[in-house]
Tab-separated table of C-alpha atoms in Angstrom:
chain	number	residue	atom	x	y	z
A	1	UNK	CA	41.891	-13.558	-14.521
A	2	UNK	CA	41.348	-14.147	-18.212
A	3	UNK	CA	41.602	-17.917	-17.708
A	4	UNK	CA	39.039	-17.747	-14.879
A	5	UNK	CA	36.545	-15.870	-17.026
A	6	UNK	CA	36.949	-18.453	-19.813
A	7	UNK	CA	36.269	-21.388	-17.541
A	8	UNK	CA	33.319	-19.571	-15.888
A	9	UNK	CA	31.940	-18.879	-19.408
A	10	UNK	CA	31.975	-22.592	-20.187
A	11	UNK	CA	30.660	-23.782	-16.870
A	12	UNK	CA	28.013	-21.114	-16.283
A	13	UNK	CA	26.769	-20.758	-19.918
A	14	UNK	CA	25.754	-17.094	-19.494
A	15	UNK	CA	23.334	-15.421	-21.892
A	16	UNK	CA	26.136	-13.713	-24.005
A	17	UNK	CA	27.034	-15.145	-27.357
A	18	UNK	CA	30.504	-16.565	-27.943
A	19	UNK	CA	31.739	-13.890	-30.346
A	20	UNK	CA	30.747	-11.049	-27.950
A	21	UNK	CA	32.476	-12.782	-25.094
A	22	UNK	CA	35.647	-13.223	-27.023
A	23	UNK	CA	35.681	-9.569	-28.183
A	24	UNK	CA	35.168	-8.256	-24.744
A	25	UNK	CA	37.717	-10.541	-23.175
A	26	UNK	CA	40.294	-9.684	-25.795
A	27	UNK	CA	39.597	-6.003	-25.399
A	28	UNK	CA	40.059	-6.355	-21.638
A	29	UNK	CA	43.292	-8.237	-21.921
A	30	UNK	CA	44.726	-5.749	-24.447
A	31	UNK	CA	43.759	-2.748	-22.360
A	32	UNK	CA	45.548	-4.345	-19.341
A	33	UNK	CA	48.814	-4.642	-21.353
A	34	UNK	CA	48.511	-1.076	-22.851
A	35	UNK	CA	50.676	1.423	-20.961
A	36	UNK	CA	48.705	4.004	-18.913
A	37	UNK	CA	49.084	7.761	-19.500
A	38	UNK	CA	52.169	9.077	-17.663
A	39	UNK	CA	53.833	5.678	-17.223
A	40	UNK	CA	57.177	4.925	-18.866
A	41	UNK	CA	56.802	2.755	-21.972
A	42	UNK	CA	58.357	-0.580	-21.173
A	43	UNK	CA	57.879	-4.167	-22.133
A	44	UNK	CA	56.591	-5.160	-18.779
A	45	UNK	CA	54.657	-3.261	-16.009
A	46	UNK	CA	55.462	-4.104	-12.436
A	47	UNK	CA	52.653	-5.738	-10.585
A	48	UNK	CA	51.259	-4.254	-7.415
């Protein structure tokens, strides 16, 4: 998903500056990796 967003950013040239795009993409990726409340803390989450 992150790779797709990066490619689309380059191809589509949306009206969002590079720094903001990087910040939001980084936050999204880190939030995906962070354990959710109530889940066991492990190094990897099983995918659905």
